[in-house]
Amino acid sequence: MSLPTLLMMVVAVALTPPLDADTGSRPDTGTMTLALASPKAWAFNTATVASPRGLSGRIELFGIGADGAATLLCVGSAGWAASIDMPFYADAGLRALTAEGHSADGQIARVTTRLPAGFAASAADEAATRLASRDFPSSQRGTMAAPSKAMVAVGSTDEVAVFAMSTLFTRRRNPGPLVALALWSLVAIAVPLVAVKRQHAPGVSRAAIVVASLLAASLLVANLSTPHPMLYSIGMRSPVAVAAEAEPRQLRYAPASIPGEGFGDVSWDAPEAARTGLRFVLADAVGTRGLPLDALQRYRRIRFKVPPVITMPDDGRALLVSGVYMAWGLDE
Amino acid sequence: MNRQSAWRNAAIVAPLFGATLISTLLPPATAHTLALALAPLGWAAFVVIAASDTDSTSAYAWALPFSAYAVTVFAEGPRIPALAFALAGAVASTAVAALAGSAETGLARWKRRAAMLAGWVPGCAVAFGVDAWSGLAVAVLTALVALYIHARRTR
């Protein structure tokens, strides 16, 4: 290694701000503040990011784990406001939060706040213990249409979740586009043969094909572009009912579709199962703008297999970013 | 158009429809938006080159709805810019290929194949390097320059 290169490395290291020894994050800069209101582990919480100089543009909220790794939790746009409330999902492993963005005068701003002692206590309370004891099914979602009713063996909570994934929470299918593409394929093969018989001018046929192609593509985009994010859930038998019976048995579950604003909600319940309490949840927002956070507000505590990132588009409605989310939730 | 065109079209749409059917059996997933938009068109270009065909316009047109389906169902990013770029890239490819003439033998045939692929290069470089809208602009510019040169030659 040459001397100039070595000198450049030494200067770069000397100029790099040291990481905070407490949180492992980069040091604060600017006049940004971050306020939390009694955050709980395995729940959706709200952080208020503010600055006396005002905020502008994109604001990002990161969670800092015990290992110092930063995970993006929420992305919002301040829009020249003095403060912004940012919802975020708190995994039990979080130790601190960092907000990064710009103040209204264009200066970079960053602030890190350790989570209060109550957060660690919430990670060990009765609700958290109940959620932590559940496993996530590793089975894939079924591809057959879901039944209108189902007999579910309720000997084991985890078995109910596996059954739900394979049989009840199946992916919706829209056969329309596939039929349209099949017809399109047949037309592609038939048109040259018809054109030869009828002796159409090649230029006219080509123009017609291009116009038809654009029309078909536009119709497909229009038909497929408005899928609703879907939220599926299934209730578990209440602990009291389980304790009262000696042998596991089957319960007849039926779905109830509740149209939400911007999402579909399918809840599987049985008369003998508690409508509140522990529920296995699957959110499918693939190919959509995202699942509205409102859809999950009924769960005061919820443990995701993979913590979701929340975005706040300009219309102000917080969304879980597009994806598939598996969770155990307590609806109490 | 003739029976050979029918076979060429079958070679384009049949594998694309097969891939579409298979995709419905896979778990929900997302993929790179531009790659989804360009893959069916790339397959159409491959078939045109392999068949020594001169009609890339209709080949791209038959493949475009499959691009629309793939992008709309599996894309992880904005769909409309990717589809718009795919359309503009196909136009640029066709326009540049037209500059190489329609000879079907020898070096001229390879020149046309190379021109067809070269028409994609500027737009794709910008689309993947910057964003789809910028790629669209470059692809449109490429097509306009090619059409201008073609018009000047035919005067």
XYZ file of C-alpha atoms in Angstrom:
487
model
C 0.000 0.000 0.000
C 1.448 3.384 -0.981
C 2.037 6.181 1.527
C -0.567 8.564 -0.016
C -3.220 5.840 0.149
C -2.355 5.091 3.742
C -2.526 8.772 4.644
C -5.930 9.079 2.949
C -7.240 6.139 4.965
C -6.002 7.643 8.220
C -7.667 10.968 7.412
C -10.932 9.238 6.476
C -11.010 7.310 9.740
C -10.177 10.433 11.716
C -12.978 12.413 10.087
C -15.645 9.708 10.501
C -17.874 10.557 13.458
C -17.575 7.897 16.149
C -20.600 5.684 16.751
C -22.569 6.317 19.892
C -21.242 3.952 22.542
C -24.700 3.598 24.062
C -26.877 2.825 21.053
C -24.312 2.029 18.362
C -25.904 4.680 16.124
C -24.394 7.711 14.427
C -24.314 10.823 16.611
C -27.162 13.336 16.688
C -26.993 16.373 14.487
C -29.297 19.315 13.906
C -32.230 20.260 16.134
C -34.526 17.273 15.649
C -36.318 15.724 18.624
C -37.923 12.301 18.973
C -40.682 11.686 21.511
C -42.236 8.338 22.390
C -45.451 7.642 24.287
C -45.006 4.479 26.375
C -44.007 2.133 23.539
C -44.779 -1.542 23.953
C -42.964 -4.516 22.485
C -44.782 -6.415 19.758
C -47.215 -3.635 19.079
C -47.721 -0.659 16.805
C -46.523 2.532 18.466
C -46.130 6.165 17.492
C -43.043 8.345 17.551
C -43.291 12.115 17.194
C -40.426 13.657 15.248
C -40.170 17.430 15.584
C -37.822 20.349 15.068
C -38.071 24.010 16.146
C -36.756 24.870 12.677
C -39.471 22.762 11.061
C -39.052 19.622 8.987
C -38.997 19.098 5.267
C -38.950 16.207 2.839
C -38.390 12.567 3.628
C -38.109 11.498 7.257
C -36.903 7.965 8.063
C -37.303 6.162 11.364
C -34.879 3.343 12.157
C -34.882 0.828 14.976
C -31.559 -0.034 16.634
C -31.253 -3.578 17.936
C -29.037 -4.972 20.671
C -26.336 -5.666 18.087
C -26.357 -2.058 16.893
C -27.907 -2.941 13.550
C -30.344 -0.370 12.172
C -33.614 -1.515 10.621
C -35.926 0.790 8.691
C -39.277 1.041 10.483
C -41.147 3.916 8.881
C -40.794 6.365 6.009
C -42.781 9.561 5.939
C -42.798 12.985 4.342
C -42.823 16.016 6.619
C -44.077 18.509 4.076
C -42.758 21.604 5.882
C -44.474 20.723 9.165
C -43.079 21.403 12.624
C -43.603 17.787 13.618
C -44.739 14.466 12.222
C -46.257 11.449 13.968
C -44.679 8.284 12.632
C -46.230 4.895 13.412
C -43.828 2.004 13.753
C -43.867 -1.646 14.674
C -41.688 -2.454 17.691
C -40.082 -5.877 17.755
C -39.037 -7.112 21.207
C -35.359 -6.754 20.249
C -35.411 -2.978 19.788
C -33.184 -0.872 22.025
C -33.365 2.604 20.485
C -34.916 4.622 17.672
C -33.187 6.965 15.234
C -34.943 9.556 13.105
C -33.151 11.053 10.102
C -34.191 13.766 7.725
C -33.833 17.447 6.941
C -34.988 20.540 8.756
C -36.939 23.182 6.874
C -33.726 25.145 6.224
C -32.219 22.152 4.436
C -29.837 21.048 7.190
C -29.394 17.334 7.805
C -30.937 16.358 11.118
C -30.638 13.130 13.103
C -31.679 12.151 16.600
C -31.471 8.885 18.536
C -33.537 8.036 21.585
C -33.226 4.969 23.756
C -36.466 3.128 24.453
C -37.694 3.614 28.037
C -37.363 0.936 30.698
C -41.075 0.160 30.381
C -40.462 -1.199 26.891
C -38.189 -3.972 28.129
C -40.752 -4.809 30.803
C -43.492 -5.052 28.157
C -41.367 -7.598 26.265
C -41.702 -9.956 29.241
C -45.310 -9.377 30.287
C -48.100 -11.954 30.057
C -49.229 -10.926 26.559
C -45.690 -11.003 25.168
C -45.059 -14.399 26.740
C -48.233 -15.744 25.170
C -47.191 -14.470 21.716
C -43.587 -15.609 22.069
C -44.705 -19.184 22.729
C -46.303 -19.521 19.266
C -44.470 -20.862 16.235
C -45.056 -19.718 12.672
C -46.093 -22.395 10.155
C -43.531 -23.113 7.487
C -46.065 -24.491 5.015
C -46.856 -22.635 1.808
C -50.249 -21.140 1.136
C -52.668 -23.343 -0.717
C -53.633 -22.564 -4.281
C -57.072 -24.166 -4.357
C -60.156 -22.070 -3.678
C -60.945 -21.788 0.022
C -64.019 -23.745 1.209
C -67.133 -22.011 2.420
C -66.908 -23.891 5.716
C -64.244 -26.099 7.268
C -63.967 -28.655 10.050
C -60.780 -27.760 11.893
C -59.089 -30.087 14.365
C -58.331 -27.847 17.329
C -56.057 -30.056 19.392
C -53.074 -27.787 18.806
C -52.961 -24.046 18.140
C -49.988 -24.444 15.828
C -51.815 -27.151 13.832
C -54.714 -24.760 13.330
C -52.294 -22.209 11.890
C -50.797 -24.788 9.508
C -54.283 -25.825 8.378
C -55.277 -22.218 7.871
C -52.249 -21.564 5.676
C -52.778 -24.597 3.481
C -56.575 -24.597 3.182
C -58.260 -21.413 4.416
C -55.938 -18.505 3.611
C -55.495 -19.488 -0.015
C -54.585 -16.999 -2.698
C -57.461 -15.504 -4.584
C -57.449 -16.322 -8.259
C -58.751 -14.187 -11.029
C -59.107 -16.426 -14.113
C -60.074 -13.530 -16.374
C -56.558 -12.441 -17.347
C -55.459 -16.041 -17.984
C -58.431 -16.652 -20.264
C -57.710 -13.370 -22.044
C -54.058 -14.326 -22.586
C -55.097 -17.766 -23.847
C -57.421 -16.164 -26.400
C -54.704 -13.701 -27.320
C -52.318 -16.586 -27.984
C -54.847 -18.311 -30.237
C -55.446 -15.078 -32.139
C -51.680 -14.661 -32.599
C -51.527 -18.020 -34.325
C -54.751 -17.628 -36.341
C -54.249 -14.090 -37.684
C -51.425 -14.911 -40.134
C -53.470 -17.756 -41.581
C -56.595 -15.589 -41.988
C -54.543 -12.721 -43.456
C -53.151 -15.033 -46.124
C -56.607 -16.301 -47.075
C -58.140 -12.850 -47.245
C -55.022 -11.265 -48.798
C -54.878 -8.289 -46.458
C -52.101 -5.778 -46.987
C -49.301 -6.561 -44.522
C -49.032 -2.950 -43.378
C -52.722 -2.746 -42.463
C -52.573 -6.061 -40.611
C -49.486 -4.968 -38.706
C -51.121 -1.698 -37.647
C -54.208 -3.578 -36.482
C -52.044 -5.973 -34.468
C -50.204 -3.111 -32.771
C -53.446 -1.357 -31.872
C -54.967 -4.601 -30.576
C -51.833 -5.299 -28.545
C -51.910 -1.870 -26.914
C -55.591 -2.307 -26.147
C -55.072 -5.767 -24.673
C -52.132 -4.594 -22.545
C -54.114 -1.611 -21.285
C -57.092 -3.774 -20.380
C -54.866 -6.215 -18.507
C -53.224 -3.446 -16.534
C -56.594 -1.907 -15.725
C -58.117 -5.251 -14.740
C -55.232 -6.330 -12.551
C -54.175 -2.973 -11.117
C -56.833 -2.659 -8.483
C -56.312 -5.688 -6.271
C -57.239 -5.050 -2.692
C -54.833 -6.077 0.036
C -56.370 -8.955 1.956
C -56.273 -9.669 5.667
C -57.047 -13.221 6.828
C -57.342 -14.311 10.440
C -58.535 -17.319 12.398
C -59.512 -17.397 16.048
C -58.180 -19.973 18.469
C -60.210 -21.771 21.079
C -60.297 -19.854 24.309
C -58.038 -21.235 27.066
C -61.097 -21.754 29.291
C -62.760 -23.966 26.697
C -59.559 -25.946 26.204
C -59.179 -26.521 29.934
C -62.777 -27.673 30.286
C -62.551 -30.507 27.739
C -60.482 -33.652 27.998
C -60.050 -34.507 24.325
C -59.316 -32.347 21.296
C -62.114 -32.240 18.775
C -63.071 -30.551 15.549
C -64.900 -27.266 15.291
C -66.881 -25.995 12.324
C -65.309 -22.757 11.191
C -66.967 -20.357 8.786
C -65.555 -17.229 7.163
C -66.955 -13.746 7.564
C -65.945 -11.172 4.987
C -65.830 -7.660 6.331
C -65.182 -5.049 3.662
C -62.711 -2.564 5.011
C -61.770 0.759 3.499
C -59.118 -0.172 0.968
C -58.728 -3.790 2.063
C -60.652 -7.032 2.418
C -60.962 -8.785 5.779
C -61.795 -12.489 6.022
C -62.164 -13.773 9.582
C -62.551 -17.502 10.249
C -64.341 -18.250 13.501
C -66.311 -21.046 15.126
C -69.147 -20.626 17.618
C -67.043 -22.368 20.262
C -63.914 -20.322 19.472
C -63.319 -17.010 21.190
C -63.877 -14.068 18.857
C -61.381 -12.140 20.881
C -58.043 -13.385 22.119
C -55.300 -15.104 20.171
C -55.646 -15.073 16.401
C -53.361 -16.247 13.596
C -53.117 -13.517 10.993
C -51.991 -13.407 7.376
C -51.847 -10.143 5.427
C -51.407 -10.326 1.644
C -50.578 -6.969 0.096
C -48.503 -8.209 -2.855
C -49.141 -6.146 -5.969
C -50.948 -3.408 -4.017
C -49.998 -0.045 -2.568
C -49.822 -1.715 0.827
C -52.079 -2.812 3.688
C -53.649 0.091 5.602
C -52.418 0.154 9.172
C -56.047 0.606 10.257
C -56.655 -3.038 9.347
C -54.513 -4.191 12.278
C -55.602 -1.684 14.930
C -57.836 -4.312 16.605
C -54.696 -6.157 17.778
C -53.334 -4.458 20.904
C -50.286 -6.759 20.721
C -49.096 -8.540 17.587
C -45.955 -10.514 16.812
C -44.893 -10.585 13.168
C -42.667 -13.252 11.715
C -40.901 -10.469 9.778
C -41.356 -6.908 11.146
C -43.120 -4.758 8.547
C -41.999 -1.367 7.265
C -44.628 1.379 7.328
C -44.899 4.093 4.723
C -46.882 7.279 4.920
C -47.951 8.399 1.438
C -49.113 11.919 0.756
C -52.746 11.030 1.442
C -51.777 10.572 5.094
C -52.941 6.973 5.488
C -50.180 4.778 6.934
C -49.584 1.568 4.984
C -47.566 -1.588 5.550
C -45.387 -1.850 2.448
C -46.399 -4.333 -0.226
C -45.671 -7.918 0.822
C -47.004 -10.937 2.695
C -47.038 -10.802 6.506
C -47.630 -13.605 8.988
C -48.391 -12.797 12.599
C -49.917 -13.901 15.890
C -52.174 -11.223 17.330
C -54.049 -10.618 20.546
C -57.439 -9.074 19.890
C -58.511 -8.139 23.416
C -48.048 -13.120 -43.563
C -48.131 -16.834 -44.078
C -47.973 -20.165 -42.349
C -44.400 -19.437 -41.292
C -45.648 -16.339 -39.476
C -48.161 -18.493 -37.647
C -45.394 -20.808 -36.482
C -43.275 -17.839 -35.445
C -46.149 -16.365 -33.467
C -46.760 -19.727 -31.831
C -43.089 -19.868 -30.835
C -43.498 -16.455 -29.199
C -46.825 -16.758 -27.393
C -46.882 -20.445 -26.398
C -43.861 -20.330 -24.047
C -45.014 -16.989 -22.662
C -48.471 -18.376 -21.919
C -46.889 -21.469 -20.371
C -44.758 -19.297 -18.121
C -47.852 -17.299 -17.176
C -49.697 -20.482 -16.207
C -46.775 -21.709 -14.111
C -46.517 -18.346 -12.370
C -50.064 -18.754 -11.031
C -48.956 -21.866 -9.123
C -46.017 -20.165 -7.424
C -46.218 -18.492 -4.005
C -46.806 -14.725 -3.996
C -43.580 -12.985 -4.882
C -42.260 -9.860 -6.493
C -39.449 -9.294 -8.976
C -37.583 -6.447 -10.644
C -40.126 -4.379 -12.514
C -38.047 -3.610 -15.594
C -36.929 -7.214 -15.938
C -40.552 -8.351 -15.865
C -41.521 -5.808 -18.505
C -38.657 -6.651 -20.829
C -38.500 -10.446 -20.534
C -41.443 -11.234 -22.878
C -40.202 -8.684 -25.405
C -36.714 -10.137 -25.146
C -38.153 -13.558 -25.897
C -39.962 -12.136 -28.921
C -36.691 -10.606 -30.153
C -34.938 -13.933 -29.690
C -37.575 -15.754 -31.747
C -37.390 -13.138 -34.504
C -33.618 -13.486 -34.676
C -33.709 -17.284 -34.532
C -36.354 -17.426 -37.261
C -34.458 -14.922 -39.433
C -37.671 -12.943 -39.552
C -37.933 -9.297 -40.555
C -41.195 -8.401 -38.826
C -40.170 -7.403 -35.320
C -43.122 -5.002 -34.967
C -45.796 -7.657 -34.804
C -43.531 -9.926 -32.735
C -43.226 -7.271 -30.047
C -46.939 -6.531 -30.310
C -47.899 -10.162 -29.642
C -45.588 -10.276 -26.602
C -46.591 -6.935 -25.052
C -49.738 -8.127 -23.207
C -47.613 -10.741 -21.438
C -45.313 -7.949 -20.273
C -48.350 -6.094 -18.996
C -49.535 -9.145 -17.045
C -46.119 -9.903 -15.553
C -45.514 -6.335 -14.455
C -48.969 -5.825 -13.018
C -48.983 -9.059 -11.006
C -45.370 -9.420 -9.886
C -43.693 -6.021 -10.041
C -42.127 -4.623 -6.899
C -42.054 -1.060 -8.208
C -44.125 1.364 -10.283
C -45.709 -0.420 -13.228
C -46.691 2.269 -15.698
C -43.173 3.675 -16.209
C -41.774 0.180 -16.804
C -44.469 -0.677 -19.342
C -44.115 2.668 -21.072
C -40.364 2.124 -21.356
C -40.884 -1.412 -22.698
C -43.157 -0.018 -25.390
C -40.731 2.771 -26.299
C -37.815 0.349 -26.336
C -39.663 -1.907 -28.758
C -40.340 1.051 -31.032
C -36.662 2.079 -30.885
C -35.561 -1.471 -31.650
C -37.882 -1.699 -34.647
C -36.827 1.730 -35.939
C -33.102 0.972 -35.706
C -33.633 -2.458 -37.297
C -35.360 -0.750 -40.227
C -32.131 1.163 -40.910
C -30.375 -2.141 -41.627
C -32.765 -2.991 -44.436
C -34.785 -6.137 -44.990
C -32.270 -8.395 -46.726
C -32.505 -11.930 -45.479
C -29.142 -13.387 -46.414
C -25.520 -13.107 -45.449
C -24.022 -10.149 -43.660
C -27.124 -8.004 -44.127
C -29.147 -10.434 -42.045
C -26.640 -10.204 -39.177
C -26.587 -6.415 -39.497
C -30.351 -6.341 -39.090
C -30.184 -8.619 -36.033
C -27.473 -6.474 -34.457
C -29.424 -3.306 -35.237
C -32.540 -4.758 -33.625
C -30.659 -5.436 -30.403
C -28.705 -2.187 -30.581
C -31.970 -0.253 -30.633
C -32.593 -1.421 -27.066
C -29.177 -0.542 -25.666
C -29.363 3.230 -25.043
C -32.800 3.090 -23.450
C -32.016 0.056 -21.302
C -28.735 1.526 -20.099
C -30.503 4.631 -18.856
C -33.596 2.794 -17.573
C -31.580 0.409 -15.407
C -29.024 3.020 -14.422
C -31.383 5.910 -13.635
C -35.100 5.172 -13.865
C -37.711 3.964 -16.326
C -38.943 7.425 -17.313
C -35.425 8.516 -18.268
C -35.006 5.290 -20.216
C -38.284 6.013 -21.963
C -37.019 9.442 -23.014
C -33.797 7.984 -24.401
C -35.668 5.217 -26.217
C -38.003 7.741 -27.823
C -34.998 9.835 -28.852
C -33.349 6.750 -30.331
C -36.466 5.940 -32.312
C -36.805 9.512 -33.600
C -33.166 9.644 -34.706
C -33.504 6.281 -36.479
C -36.716 7.346 -38.201
C -35.129 10.616 -39.278
C -32.128 8.822 -40.778
C -34.452 6.339 -42.498
C -36.522 9.182 -43.938
C -33.430 10.946 -45.237
C -32.204 7.782 -46.948
C -35.472 7.116 -48.709
C -35.756 10.626 -50.202
